[in-house]
PDB file of C-alpha atoms in Angstrom:
ATOM      1  CA  UNK A   1      15.282  -1.983  14.094  1.00 45.00           C
ATOM      2  CA  UNK A   2      16.832   0.846  16.063  1.00 40.00           C
ATOM      3  CA  UNK A   3      15.177   2.601  18.991  1.00 39.00           C
ATOM      4  CA  UNK A   4      12.710   0.496  20.932  1.00 37.00           C
ATOM      5  CA  UNK A   5       9.394   1.922  22.107  1.00 44.00           C
ATOM      6  CA  UNK A   6       6.814   0.952  24.703  1.00 46.00           C
ATOM      7  CA  UNK A   7       9.004  -1.364  26.787  1.00 50.00           C
ATOM      8  CA  UNK A   8      10.839  -3.050  23.919  1.00 70.00           C
ATOM      9  CA  UNK A   9       7.827  -3.501  21.690  1.00 84.00           C
ATOM     10  CA  UNK A  10       8.972  -3.309  18.063  1.00 96.00           C
ATOM     11  CA  UNK A  11       6.067  -1.949  16.063  1.00 97.00           C
ATOM     12  CA  UNK A  12       5.636  -1.955  12.299  1.00 98.00           C
ATOM     13  CA  UNK A  13       3.092   0.182  10.451  1.00 98.00           C
ATOM     14  CA  UNK A  14       1.513  -1.235   7.275  1.00 98.00           C
ATOM     15  CA  UNK A  15      -0.140   1.121   4.786  1.00 98.00           C
ATOM     16  CA  UNK A  16      -2.701  -0.483   2.419  1.00 97.00           C
ATOM     17  CA  UNK A  17      -2.865  -0.047  -1.326  1.00 95.00           C
ATOM     18  CA  UNK A  18      -5.555   0.807  -3.822  1.00 93.00           C
ATOM     19  CA  UNK A  19      -8.606  -1.391  -3.443  1.00 90.00           C
ATOM     20  CA  UNK A  20      -8.801  -0.722   0.300  1.00 93.00           C
ATOM     21  CA  UNK A  21     -10.430   2.680  -0.234  1.00 94.00           C
ATOM     22  CA  UNK A  22     -14.059   3.402   0.580  1.00 94.00           C
ATOM     23  CA  UNK A  23     -16.369   6.397   0.507  1.00 95.00           C
ATOM     24  CA  UNK A  24     -16.277   8.363   3.741  1.00 96.00           C
ATOM     25  CA  UNK A  25     -12.787   7.294   4.815  1.00 96.00           C
ATOM     26  CA  UNK A  26     -11.664  10.924   5.172  1.00 97.00           C
ATOM     27  CA  UNK A  27     -14.818  11.869   7.047  1.00 96.00           C
ATOM     28  CA  UNK A  28     -14.095   9.045   9.500  1.00 96.00           C
ATOM     29  CA  UNK A  29     -10.877  10.726  10.668  1.00 97.00           C
ATOM     30  CA  UNK A  30     -11.168  12.234  14.168  1.00 97.00           C
ATOM     31  CA  UNK A  31     -11.734  15.975  14.333  1.00 95.00           C
ATOM     32  CA  UNK A  32      -8.337  16.673  15.892  1.00 97.00           C
ATOM     33  CA  UNK A  33      -5.508  18.970  14.896  1.00 98.00           C
ATOM     34  CA  UNK A  34      -3.036  16.262  13.742  1.00 98.00           C
ATOM     35  CA  UNK A  35      -5.464  14.946  11.117  1.00 98.00           C
ATOM     36  CA  UNK A  36      -6.895  18.397  10.354  1.00 98.00           C
ATOM     37  CA  UNK A  37      -3.371  19.648   9.580  1.00 98.00           C
ATOM     38  CA  UNK A  38      -2.872  16.820   7.092  1.00 98.00           C
ATOM     39  CA  UNK A  39      -6.191  17.589   5.385  1.00 98.00           C
ATOM     40  CA  UNK A  40      -5.221  21.266   5.128  1.00 98.00           C
ATOM     41  CA  UNK A  41      -1.811  20.510   3.662  1.00 98.00           C
ATOM     42  CA  UNK A  42      -3.084  18.089   1.031  1.00 98.00           C
ATOM     43  CA  UNK A  43      -5.863  20.507   0.106  1.00 98.00           C
ATOM     44  CA  UNK A  44      -3.374  23.360  -0.311  1.00 98.00           C
ATOM     45  CA  UNK A  45      -1.219  21.304  -2.677  1.00 98.00           C
ATOM     46  CA  UNK A  46      -4.236  20.170  -4.706  1.00 98.00           C
ATOM     47  CA  UNK A  47      -5.833  23.617  -4.802  1.00 98.00           C
ATOM     48  CA  UNK A  48      -9.119  22.071  -3.673  1.00 97.00           C
ATOM     49  CA  UNK A  49     -10.545  20.510  -0.531  1.00 97.00           C
ATOM     50  CA  UNK A  50      -9.323  16.902  -0.497  1.00 97.00           C
ATOM     51  CA  UNK A  51     -12.586  15.949   1.230  1.00 96.00           C
ATOM     52  CA  UNK A  52     -14.308  16.485  -2.127  1.00 96.00           C
ATOM     53  CA  UNK A  53     -12.646  13.212  -3.189  1.00 95.00           C
ATOM     54  CA  UNK A  54     -14.317  11.276  -0.352  1.00 95.00           C
ATOM     55  CA  UNK A  55     -17.529  10.304  -2.141  1.00 94.00           C
ATOM     56  CA  UNK A  56     -18.677   7.148  -3.967  1.00 93.00           C
ATOM     57  CA  UNK A  57     -16.431   7.891  -6.960  1.00 88.00           C
ATOM     58  CA  UNK A  58     -13.406   7.025  -4.833  1.00 88.00           C
ATOM     59  CA  UNK A  59     -14.075   3.360  -5.572  1.00 86.00           C
ATOM     60  CA  UNK A  60     -13.458   3.741  -9.315  1.00 87.00           C
ATOM     61  CA  UNK A  61     -11.563   7.033  -9.665  1.00 93.00           C
ATOM     62  CA  UNK A  62      -7.829   6.272  -9.576  1.00 94.00           C
ATOM     63  CA  UNK A  63      -6.848   9.831  -8.636  1.00 96.00           C
ATOM     64  CA  UNK A  64      -9.374  10.122  -5.816  1.00 96.00           C
ATOM     65  CA  UNK A  65      -8.474   6.693  -4.469  1.00 95.00           C
ATOM     66  CA  UNK A  66      -4.725   7.242  -4.384  1.00 97.00           C
ATOM     67  CA  UNK A  67      -4.829  10.758  -2.952  1.00 98.00           C
ATOM     68  CA  UNK A  68      -7.405   9.656  -0.397  1.00 97.00           C
ATOM     69  CA  UNK A  69      -5.311   6.683   0.706  1.00 97.00           C
ATOM     70  CA  UNK A  70      -2.229   8.870   1.096  1.00 98.00           C
ATOM     71  CA  UNK A  71      -4.207  11.370   3.173  1.00 98.00           C
ATOM     72  CA  UNK A  72      -5.800   8.787   5.460  1.00 98.00           C
ATOM     73  CA  UNK A  73      -2.522   6.960   6.034  1.00 98.00           C
ATOM     74  CA  UNK A  74      -0.491  10.043   6.893  1.00 98.00           C
ATOM     75  CA  UNK A  75      -3.290  11.542   8.996  1.00 98.00           C
ATOM     76  CA  UNK A  76      -3.648   8.366  11.067  1.00 98.00           C
ATOM     77  CA  UNK A  77       0.108   8.160  11.559  1.00 98.00           C
ATOM     78  CA  UNK A  78       0.080  11.790  12.729  1.00 98.00           C
ATOM     79  CA  UNK A  79      -2.668  10.972  15.233  1.00 98.00           C
ATOM     80  CA  UNK A  80      -0.732   7.969  16.528  1.00 98.00           C
ATOM     81  CA  UNK A  81       2.403  10.092  16.909  1.00 98.00           C
ATOM     82  CA  UNK A  82       0.427  12.658  18.892  1.00 98.00           C
ATOM     83  CA  UNK A  83      -0.817   9.810  21.063  1.00 98.00           C
ATOM     84  CA  UNK A  84       2.732   8.606  21.724  1.00 97.00           C
ATOM     85  CA  UNK A  85       2.984   5.705  19.273  1.00 97.00           C
ATOM     86  CA  UNK A  86       5.738   5.807  16.637  1.00 97.00           C
ATOM     87  CA  UNK A  87       6.810   2.932  14.402  1.00 98.00           C
ATOM     88  CA  UNK A  88      10.180   1.219  14.289  1.00 97.00           C
ATOM     89  CA  UNK A  89       9.499   0.141  10.703  1.00 98.00           C
ATOM     90  CA  UNK A  90       7.078   0.955   7.893  1.00 98.00           C
ATOM     91  CA  UNK A  91       5.954  -0.791   4.732  1.00 98.00           C
ATOM     92  CA  UNK A  92       3.408   0.289   2.143  1.00 98.00           C
ATOM     93  CA  UNK A  93       1.508  -1.827  -0.349  1.00 97.00           C
ATOM     94  CA  UNK A  94       1.548  -0.054  -3.741  1.00 97.00           C
ATOM     95  CA  UNK A  95       0.325   3.529  -3.192  1.00 97.00           C
ATOM     96  CA  UNK A  96       0.719   2.932   0.548  1.00 98.00           C
ATOM     97  CA  UNK A  97       4.479   3.239   0.041  1.00 98.00           C
ATOM     98  CA  UNK A  98       4.125   7.026  -0.272  1.00 98.00           C
ATOM     99  CA  UNK A  99       2.525   7.342   3.164  1.00 98.00           C
ATOM    100  CA  UNK A 100       5.261   5.075   4.507  1.00 98.00           C
ATOM    101  CA  UNK A 101       7.900   7.362   2.981  1.00 98.00           C
ATOM    102  CA  UNK A 102       6.338  10.408   4.661  1.00 98.00           C
ATOM    103  CA  UNK A 103       6.312   8.663   8.038  1.00 98.00           C
ATOM    104  CA  UNK A 104       9.918   7.561   7.455  1.00 98.00           C
ATOM    105  CA  UNK A 105      10.901  11.192   6.906  1.00 98.00           C
ATOM    106  CA  UNK A 106      12.069  10.802   3.302  1.00 98.00           C
ATOM    107  CA  UNK A 107       9.234  12.860   1.777  1.00 98.00           C
ATOM    108  CA  UNK A 108       7.295  15.816   3.093  1.00 98.00           C
ATOM    109  CA  UNK A 109       3.535  15.523   2.803  1.00 98.00           C
ATOM    110  CA  UNK A 110       3.602  18.259   0.135  1.00 98.00           C
ATOM    111  CA  UNK A 111       6.123  16.309  -1.951  1.00 98.00           C
ATOM    112  CA  UNK A 112       4.213  13.064  -1.543  1.00 98.00           C
ATOM    113  CA  UNK A 113       0.903  14.670  -2.539  1.00 98.00           C
ATOM    114  CA  UNK A 114       2.437  16.142  -5.688  1.00 98.00           C
ATOM    115  CA  UNK A 115       4.119  12.854  -6.646  1.00 98.00           C
ATOM    116  CA  UNK A 116       0.958  10.820  -5.992  1.00 98.00           C
ATOM    117  CA  UNK A 117      -1.083  13.201  -8.128  1.00 98.00           C
ATOM    118  CA  UNK A 118       1.398  12.758 -10.993  1.00 98.00           C
ATOM    119  CA  UNK A 119       1.332   8.983 -10.491  1.00 98.00           C
ATOM    120  CA  UNK A 120      -2.444   8.661 -10.297  1.00 97.00           C
ATOM    121  CA  UNK A 121      -3.218  11.017 -13.183  1.00 97.00           C
ATOM    122  CA  UNK A 122      -0.607   9.305 -15.330  1.00 97.00           C
ATOM    123  CA  UNK A 123      -2.043   5.858 -14.602  1.00 97.00           C
ATOM    124  CA  UNK A 124      -5.583   7.033 -15.313  1.00 95.00           C
ATOM    125  CA  UNK A 125      -4.681   8.802 -18.549  1.00 96.00           C
ATOM    126  CA  UNK A 126      -2.492   6.002 -19.874  1.00 95.00           C
ATOM    127  CA  UNK A 127      -5.198   3.331 -19.519  1.00 92.00           C
ATOM    128  CA  UNK A 128      -8.542   5.105 -18.982  1.00 88.00           C
ATOM    129  CA  UNK A 129     -10.665   2.000 -19.555  1.00 91.00           C
ATOM    130  CA  UNK A 130     -10.583  -1.710 -20.260  1.00 94.00           C
ATOM    131  CA  UNK A 131      -7.761  -2.577 -17.826  1.00 96.00           C
ATOM    132  CA  UNK A 132      -7.341  -3.346 -14.146  1.00 95.00           C
ATOM    133  CA  UNK A 133      -6.353  -6.025 -11.620  1.00 96.00           C
ATOM    134  CA  UNK A 134      -7.538  -9.609 -11.116  1.00 97.00           C
ATOM    135  CA  UNK A 135      -6.858 -11.544  -7.891  1.00 97.00           C
ATOM    136  CA  UNK A 136      -6.220 -15.282  -8.149  1.00 97.00           C
ATOM    137  CA  UNK A 137      -6.805 -17.332  -4.989  1.00 97.00           C
ATOM    138  CA  UNK A 138      -5.734 -20.834  -4.105  1.00 96.00           C
ATOM    139  CA  UNK A 139      -2.406 -21.480  -5.836  1.00 92.00           C
ATOM    140  CA  UNK A 140       1.137 -20.112  -5.962  1.00 95.00           C
ATOM    141  CA  UNK A 141       2.966 -17.456  -7.920  1.00 96.00           C
ATOM    142  CA  UNK A 142       4.627 -20.077 -10.134  1.00 97.00           C
ATOM    143  CA  UNK A 143       1.148 -21.292 -11.127  1.00 97.00           C
ATOM    144  CA  UNK A 144       0.130 -17.711 -11.910  1.00 97.00           C
ATOM    145  CA  UNK A 145       3.198 -17.297 -14.093  1.00 97.00           C
ATOM    146  CA  UNK A 146       2.325 -20.473 -15.998  1.00 97.00           C
ATOM    147  CA  UNK A 147      -1.277 -19.315 -16.391  1.00 97.00           C
ATOM    148  CA  UNK A 148      -0.171 -15.894 -17.622  1.00 97.00           C
ATOM    149  CA  UNK A 149       2.211 -17.429 -20.148  1.00 97.00           C
ATOM    150  CA  UNK A 150      -0.585 -19.684 -21.396  1.00 97.00           C
ATOM    151  CA  UNK A 151      -3.201 -16.990 -22.049  1.00 97.00           C
ATOM    152  CA  UNK A 152      -1.232 -13.775 -22.685  1.00 96.00           C
ATOM    153  CA  UNK A 153      -1.656 -12.166 -26.084  1.00 95.00           C
ATOM    154  CA  UNK A 154       1.105  -9.623 -26.559  1.00 93.00           C
ATOM    155  CA  UNK A 155       1.490  -7.294 -23.580  1.00 91.00           C
ATOM    156  CA  UNK A 156      -2.017  -7.653 -22.151  1.00 95.00           C
ATOM    157  CA  UNK A 157      -1.407  -9.724 -18.995  1.00 98.00           C
ATOM    158  CA  UNK A 158       1.240  -9.733 -16.217  1.00 98.00           C
ATOM    159  CA  UNK A 159       1.785 -11.078 -12.727  1.00 98.00           C
ATOM    160  CA  UNK A 160       1.598  -7.850 -10.706  1.00 98.00           C
ATOM    161  CA  UNK A 161       1.589  -8.826  -7.023  1.00 97.00           C
ATOM    162  CA  UNK A 162       2.379 -11.754  -4.785  1.00 97.00           C
ATOM    163  CA  UNK A 163       0.361 -10.912  -1.688  1.00 96.00           C
ATOM    164  CA  UNK A 164       0.460 -14.276   0.058  1.00 95.00           C
ATOM    165  CA  UNK A 165       1.491 -17.860  -0.555  1.00 94.00           C
ATOM    166  CA  UNK A 166      -1.876 -18.548  -2.199  1.00 94.00           C
ATOM    167  CA  UNK A 167      -2.905 -15.069  -3.395  1.00 96.00           C
ATOM    168  CA  UNK A 168      -1.532 -13.556  -6.591  1.00 97.00           C
ATOM    169  CA  UNK A 169      -2.786 -10.534  -8.533  1.00 98.00           C
ATOM    170  CA  UNK A 170      -2.642 -10.124 -12.300  1.00 98.00           C
ATOM    171  CA  UNK A 171      -2.591  -6.805 -14.173  1.00 98.00           C
ATOM    172  CA  UNK A 172      -3.939  -6.499 -17.688  1.00 97.00           C
ATOM    173  CA  UNK A 173      -6.885  -6.061 -19.987  1.00 97.00           C
ATOM    174  CA  UNK A 174     -10.459  -7.160 -19.423  1.00 96.00           C
ATOM    175  CA  UNK A 175     -10.157  -9.456 -22.438  1.00 96.00           C
ATOM    176  CA  UNK A 176      -7.110 -11.112 -20.907  1.00 97.00           C
ATOM    177  CA  UNK A 177      -8.950 -11.495 -17.597  1.00 98.00           C
ATOM    178  CA  UNK A 178     -11.738 -13.392 -19.344  1.00 97.00           C
ATOM    179  CA  UNK A 179      -9.190 -15.832 -20.748  1.00 97.00           C
ATOM    180  CA  UNK A 180      -7.509 -16.106 -17.332  1.00 97.00           C
ATOM    181  CA  UNK A 181     -10.811 -16.796 -15.547  1.00 96.00           C
ATOM    182  CA  UNK A 182     -11.665 -19.562 -17.978  1.00 96.00           C
ATOM    183  CA  UNK A 183      -8.246 -21.170 -17.604  1.00 96.00           C
ATOM    184  CA  UNK A 184      -7.540 -20.596 -13.898  1.00 96.00           C
ATOM    185  CA  UNK A 185      -9.015 -23.905 -12.608  1.00 96.00           C
ATOM    186  CA  UNK A 186      -6.559 -25.848 -14.771  1.00 96.00           C
ATOM    187  CA  UNK A 187      -3.707 -24.245 -12.857  1.00 96.00           C
ATOM    188  CA  UNK A 188      -5.137 -24.905  -9.391  1.00 96.00           C
ATOM    189  CA  UNK A 189      -6.814 -21.586  -8.645  1.00 96.00           C
ATOM    190  CA  UNK A 190     -10.124 -21.838  -6.831  1.00 96.00           C
ATOM    191  CA  UNK A 191     -11.259 -18.246  -7.500  1.00 96.00           C
ATOM    192  CA  UNK A 192     -10.546 -15.303  -9.796  1.00 96.00           C
ATOM    193  CA  UNK A 193     -11.842 -12.000  -8.414  1.00 95.00           C
ATOM    194  CA  UNK A 194     -11.820  -8.577 -10.094  1.00 95.00           C
ATOM    195  CA  UNK A 195     -10.438  -5.880  -7.780  1.00 92.00           C
ATOM    196  CA  UNK A 196     -11.685  -2.306  -7.334  1.00 86.00           C
ATOM    197  CA  UNK A 197      -8.763  -0.907  -9.313  1.00 90.00           C
ATOM    198  CA  UNK A 198      -9.255   0.572 -12.768  1.00 90.00           C
ATOM    199  CA  UNK A 199      -5.640   0.536 -13.990  1.00 94.00           C
ATOM    200  CA  UNK A 200      -3.042  -2.212 -14.697  1.00 96.00           C
ATOM    201  CA  UNK A 201      -0.664  -1.406 -11.841  1.00 96.00           C
ATOM    202  CA  UNK A 202       2.761  -2.919 -11.203  1.00 97.00           C
ATOM    203  CA  UNK A 203       3.690  -4.094 -14.648  1.00 97.00           C
ATOM    204  CA  UNK A 204       5.633  -2.923 -17.695  1.00 96.00           C
ATOM    205  CA  UNK A 205       2.560  -1.108 -19.056  1.00 96.00           C
ATOM    206  CA  UNK A 206       3.186   1.544 -16.397  1.00 97.00           C
ATOM    207  CA  UNK A 207       6.796   2.332 -17.353  1.00 97.00           C
ATOM    208  CA  UNK A 208       5.936   5.879 -18.580  1.00 98.00           C
ATOM    209  CA  UNK A 209       4.305   6.639 -15.231  1.00 98.00           C
ATOM    210  CA  UNK A 210       7.352   5.366 -13.355  1.00 98.00           C
ATOM    211  CA  UNK A 211       9.519   7.725 -15.431  1.00 98.00           C
ATOM    212  CA  UNK A 212       7.245  10.693 -14.675  1.00 98.00           C
ATOM    213  CA  UNK A 213       7.275  10.002 -10.931  1.00 98.00           C
ATOM    214  CA  UNK A 214      11.065   9.556 -10.991  1.00 98.00           C
ATOM    215  CA  UNK A 215      11.427  12.943 -12.690  1.00 98.00           C
ATOM    216  CA  UNK A 216       9.420  14.596  -9.903  1.00 98.00           C
ATOM    217  CA  UNK A 217      11.270  12.802  -7.121  1.00 98.00           C
ATOM    218  CA  UNK A 218      14.653  13.913  -8.460  1.00 97.00           C
ATOM    219  CA  UNK A 219      13.720  17.361  -7.140  1.00 96.00           C
ATOM    220  CA  UNK A 220      13.322  16.066  -3.563  1.00 97.00           C
ATOM    221  CA  UNK A 221      16.110  16.953  -1.090  1.00 97.00           C
ATOM    222  CA  UNK A 222      18.041  13.992   0.296  1.00 97.00           C
ATOM    223  CA  UNK A 223      16.679  12.886   3.675  1.00 97.00           C
ATOM    224  CA  UNK A 224      17.845   9.643   5.237  1.00 97.00           C
ATOM    225  CA  UNK A 225      14.997   7.459   6.575  1.00 98.00           C
ATOM    226  CA  UNK A 226      14.373   8.007  10.273  1.00 97.00           C
ATOM    227  CA  UNK A 227      12.731   4.587  10.682  1.00 97.00           C
ATOM    228  CA  UNK A 228      13.326   1.357   8.800  1.00 97.00           C
ATOM    229  CA  UNK A 229      11.571   1.393   5.416  1.00 98.00           C
ATOM    230  CA  UNK A 230      10.837  -1.985   3.802  1.00 98.00           C
ATOM    231  CA  UNK A 231      10.465  -1.730   0.035  1.00 98.00           C
ATOM    232  CA  UNK A 232       7.770  -3.925  -1.466  1.00 97.00           C
ATOM    233  CA  UNK A 233       9.400  -3.830  -4.911  1.00 97.00           C
ATOM    234  CA  UNK A 234      12.602  -5.484  -3.682  1.00 97.00           C
ATOM    235  CA  UNK A 235      11.440  -7.018  -0.386  1.00 97.00           C
ATOM    236  CA  UNK A 236      14.532  -5.482   1.208  1.00 97.00           C
ATOM    237  CA  UNK A 237      15.136  -2.589   3.529  1.00 98.00           C
ATOM    238  CA  UNK A 238      15.841   0.748   1.865  1.00 98.00           C
ATOM    239  CA  UNK A 239      18.470   2.386   4.098  1.00 97.00           C
ATOM    240  CA  UNK A 240      19.032   5.514   1.994  1.00 98.00           C
ATOM    241  CA  UNK A 241      16.871   8.234   0.478  1.00 98.00           C
ATOM    242  CA  UNK A 242      17.856   7.083  -3.018  1.00 98.00           C
ATOM    243  CA  UNK A 243      16.689   3.538  -2.270  1.00 98.00           C
ATOM    244  CA  UNK A 244      13.332   4.736  -0.941  1.00 98.00           C
ATOM    245  CA  UNK A 245      12.765   7.082  -3.890  1.00 98.00           C
ATOM    246  CA  UNK A 246      13.679   4.298  -6.337  1.00 98.00           C
ATOM    247  CA  UNK A 247      11.028   2.106  -4.713  1.00 98.00           C
ATOM    248  CA  UNK A 248       8.406   4.864  -4.938  1.00 98.00           C
ATOM    249  CA  UNK A 249       9.097   5.589  -8.609  1.00 98.00           C
ATOM    250  CA  UNK A 250       9.789   2.091  -9.876  1.00 97.00           C
ATOM    251  CA  UNK A 251       7.165   0.274  -7.863  1.00 97.00           C
ATOM    252  CA  UNK A 252       4.331   1.225 -10.191  1.00 98.00           C
ATOM    253  CA  UNK A 253       5.991  -0.659 -13.065  1.00 98.00           C
ATOM    254  CA  UNK A 254       7.341  -3.676 -11.140  1.00 97.00           C
ATOM    255  CA  UNK A 255       5.834  -6.597  -9.283  1.00 97.00           C
ATOM    256  CA  UNK A 256       4.839  -6.056  -5.643  1.00 97.00           C
ATOM    257  CA  UNK A 257       6.583  -8.657  -3.479  1.00 97.00           C
ATOM    258  CA  UNK A 258       4.322  -8.087  -0.505  1.00 97.00           C
ATOM    259  CA  UNK A 259       4.585 -11.605   0.873  1.00 96.00           C
ATOM    260  CA  UNK A 260       8.383 -11.394   0.954  1.00 97.00           C
ATOM    261  CA  UNK A 261       8.333  -7.840   2.335  1.00 97.00           C
ATOM    262  CA  UNK A 262       6.141  -8.781   5.289  1.00 95.00           C
ATOM    263  CA  UNK A 263       8.209 -11.935   5.866  1.00 97.00           C
ATOM    264  CA  UNK A 264      11.200  -9.615   6.161  1.00 97.00           C
ATOM    265  CA  UNK A 265       9.414  -7.491   8.771  1.00 97.00           C
ATOM    266  CA  UNK A 266       8.851 -10.608  10.856  1.00 96.00           C
ATOM    267  CA  UNK A 267      12.457 -11.730  10.397  1.00 96.00           C
ATOM    268  CA  UNK A 268      13.685  -8.301  11.496  1.00 95.00           C
ATOM    269  CA  UNK A 269      11.877  -8.702  14.789  1.00 96.00           C
ATOM    270  CA  UNK A 270       8.531  -6.898  14.578  1.00 97.00           C
ATOM    271  CA  UNK A 271       6.588  -7.796  17.724  1.00 97.00           C
ATOM    272  CA  UNK A 272       3.394  -5.821  16.966  1.00 98.00           C
ATOM    273  CA  UNK A 273       2.005  -4.901  13.554  1.00 98.00           C
ATOM    274  CA  UNK A 274      -0.546  -2.136  13.012  1.00 98.00           C
ATOM    275  CA  UNK A 275      -2.353  -1.748   9.703  1.00 98.00           C
ATOM    276  CA  UNK A 276      -3.367   1.848   9.277  1.00 98.00           C
ATOM    277  CA  UNK A 277      -6.759   2.651   7.715  1.00 97.00           C
ATOM    278  CA  UNK A 278      -8.638   1.967   5.611  1.00 97.00           C
ATOM    279  CA  UNK A 279      -9.567  -1.695   5.638  1.00 94.00           C
ATOM    280  CA  UNK A 280      -7.863  -4.745   7.102  1.00 95.00           C
ATOM    281  CA  UNK A 281      -6.585  -6.835   4.179  1.00 94.00           C
ATOM    282  CA  UNK A 282      -2.868  -6.272   4.731  1.00 95.00           C
ATOM    283  CA  UNK A 283      -3.358  -7.039   8.425  1.00 96.00           C
ATOM    284  CA  UNK A 284      -5.098 -10.303   7.558  1.00 95.00           C
ATOM    285  CA  UNK A 285      -2.335 -11.292   5.132  1.00 95.00           C
ATOM    286  CA  UNK A 286       0.326 -10.656   7.760  1.00 96.00           C
ATOM    287  CA  UNK A 287      -1.611 -12.475  10.472  1.00 96.00           C
ATOM    288  CA  UNK A 288      -2.104 -15.538   8.280  1.00 95.00           C
ATOM    289  CA  UNK A 289       1.586 -15.708   7.390  1.00 95.00           C
ATOM    290  CA  UNK A 290       2.839 -14.923  10.918  1.00 96.00           C
ATOM    291  CA  UNK A 291       0.197 -15.971  13.458  1.00 96.00           C
ATOM    292  CA  UNK A 292       2.576 -15.519  16.395  1.00 96.00           C
ATOM    293  CA  UNK A 293       2.880 -11.747  15.804  1.00 97.00           C
ATOM    294  CA  UNK A 294      -0.072  -9.696  17.152  1.00 97.00           C
ATOM    295  CA  UNK A 295      -1.727  -7.587  14.452  1.00 98.00           C
ATOM    296  CA  UNK A 296      -4.181  -4.701  14.875  1.00 98.00           C
ATOM    297  CA  UNK A 297      -6.186  -3.304  11.963  1.00 98.00           C
ATOM    298  CA  UNK A 298      -7.031   0.261  12.948  1.00 97.00           C
ATOM    299  CA  UNK A 299      -9.455   0.557  10.039  1.00 93.00           C
ATOM    300  CA  UNK A 300     -11.827  -1.962  11.592  1.00 91.00           C
ATOM    301  CA  UNK A 301     -13.234   0.600  14.051  1.00 93.00           C
ATOM    302  CA  UNK A 302     -13.303   4.260  14.999  1.00 95.00           C
ATOM    303  CA  UNK A 303      -9.853   5.672  15.698  1.00 97.00           C
ATOM    304  CA  UNK A 304     -10.185   5.846  19.492  1.00 97.00           C
ATOM    305  CA  UNK A 305     -11.302   2.235  19.692  1.00 97.00           C
ATOM    306  CA  UNK A 306      -8.476   1.126  17.409  1.00 97.00           C
ATOM    307  CA  UNK A 307      -5.972   3.116  19.462  1.00 97.00           C
ATOM    308  CA  UNK A 308      -7.180   1.415  22.636  1.00 97.00           C
ATOM    309  CA  UNK A 309      -6.821  -2.036  21.037  1.00 97.00           C
ATOM    310  CA  UNK A 310      -3.329  -1.175  19.822  1.00 97.00           C
ATOM    311  CA  UNK A 311      -2.237   0.040  23.257  1.00 97.00           C
ATOM    312  CA  UNK A 312      -3.583  -3.092  24.931  1.00 97.00           C
ATOM    313  CA  UNK A 313      -1.787  -5.254  22.370  1.00 97.00           C
ATOM    314  CA  UNK A 314       1.479  -3.385  22.907  1.00 97.00           C
ATOM    315  CA  UNK A 315       1.175  -3.678  26.696  1.00 95.00           C
ATOM    316  CA  UNK A 316       0.495  -7.415  26.510  1.00 94.00           C
ATOM    317  CA  UNK A 317       3.413  -7.894  24.156  1.00 95.00           C
ATOM    318  CA  UNK A 318       5.743  -5.910  26.408  1.00 92.00           C
ATOM    319  CA  UNK A 319       4.798  -8.153  29.372  1.00 87.00           C
ATOM    320  CA  UNK A 320       5.205 -11.424  27.464  1.00 80.00           C
TER     321      UNK A 320
END
């Protein structure tokens, strides 16, 4: 993975996707210049204070959620850099890929903010109501594909994400979700849970949004990644700017292969994994799949406490 840091510790940063957001996540950032600079930059691009998006509406407002997640991810990475911790590899789940691309040096924060705004507004406007995401727990992606084939009516239901061996997410309409819930036990699923996402991400319904984001990203200067970027759309490394930008644009309309992407991080030699805020779901998924790799979820506590836990974990790993 290139340059080693902290006595041969190989650290990977994970950036969570939509559904991890919560009210107050921007307010929870430390009052320090690295995070303040990120807030200023995003606010300048938006023409409004990004902290206005930090209220209860962030749970259901696609635009607020995605811009907020980008801001929190990049701000936390900037704080970690200021505190001497840089990643050897990055991976982002869904919207988290844009923060990963900024940290990898492929996008500036200004470019990422503009592209995320186009993405989020396009997703919201294309399907303003009646659609979303449904998590299926307890069976495999092949079972989800069989279930989807059994209950789909036209283009109203898709397998959108494979997050873990026994966790799959469907994208589609509320009507399709009702059919899926009723049928899920027949295919081995123990639970069907509606996620806090108001749009049908990562399926063919989002093709127009992918095209709009691709149009914007064609204007971005070519910058080779400065750290390894793992693309969740392909579950492969993206060694060039074109490969990263293709993942950012196309990911919204294609299945997220998160399980395979995080398996790749482990295979490439990650020795410590840090999930950046908010939340801890991607950390838990990685830890379950790879229990031998230490994982720290920085969103589980105030930044300083999370930083201390990460440093201790890195020191222990370096000594082992």
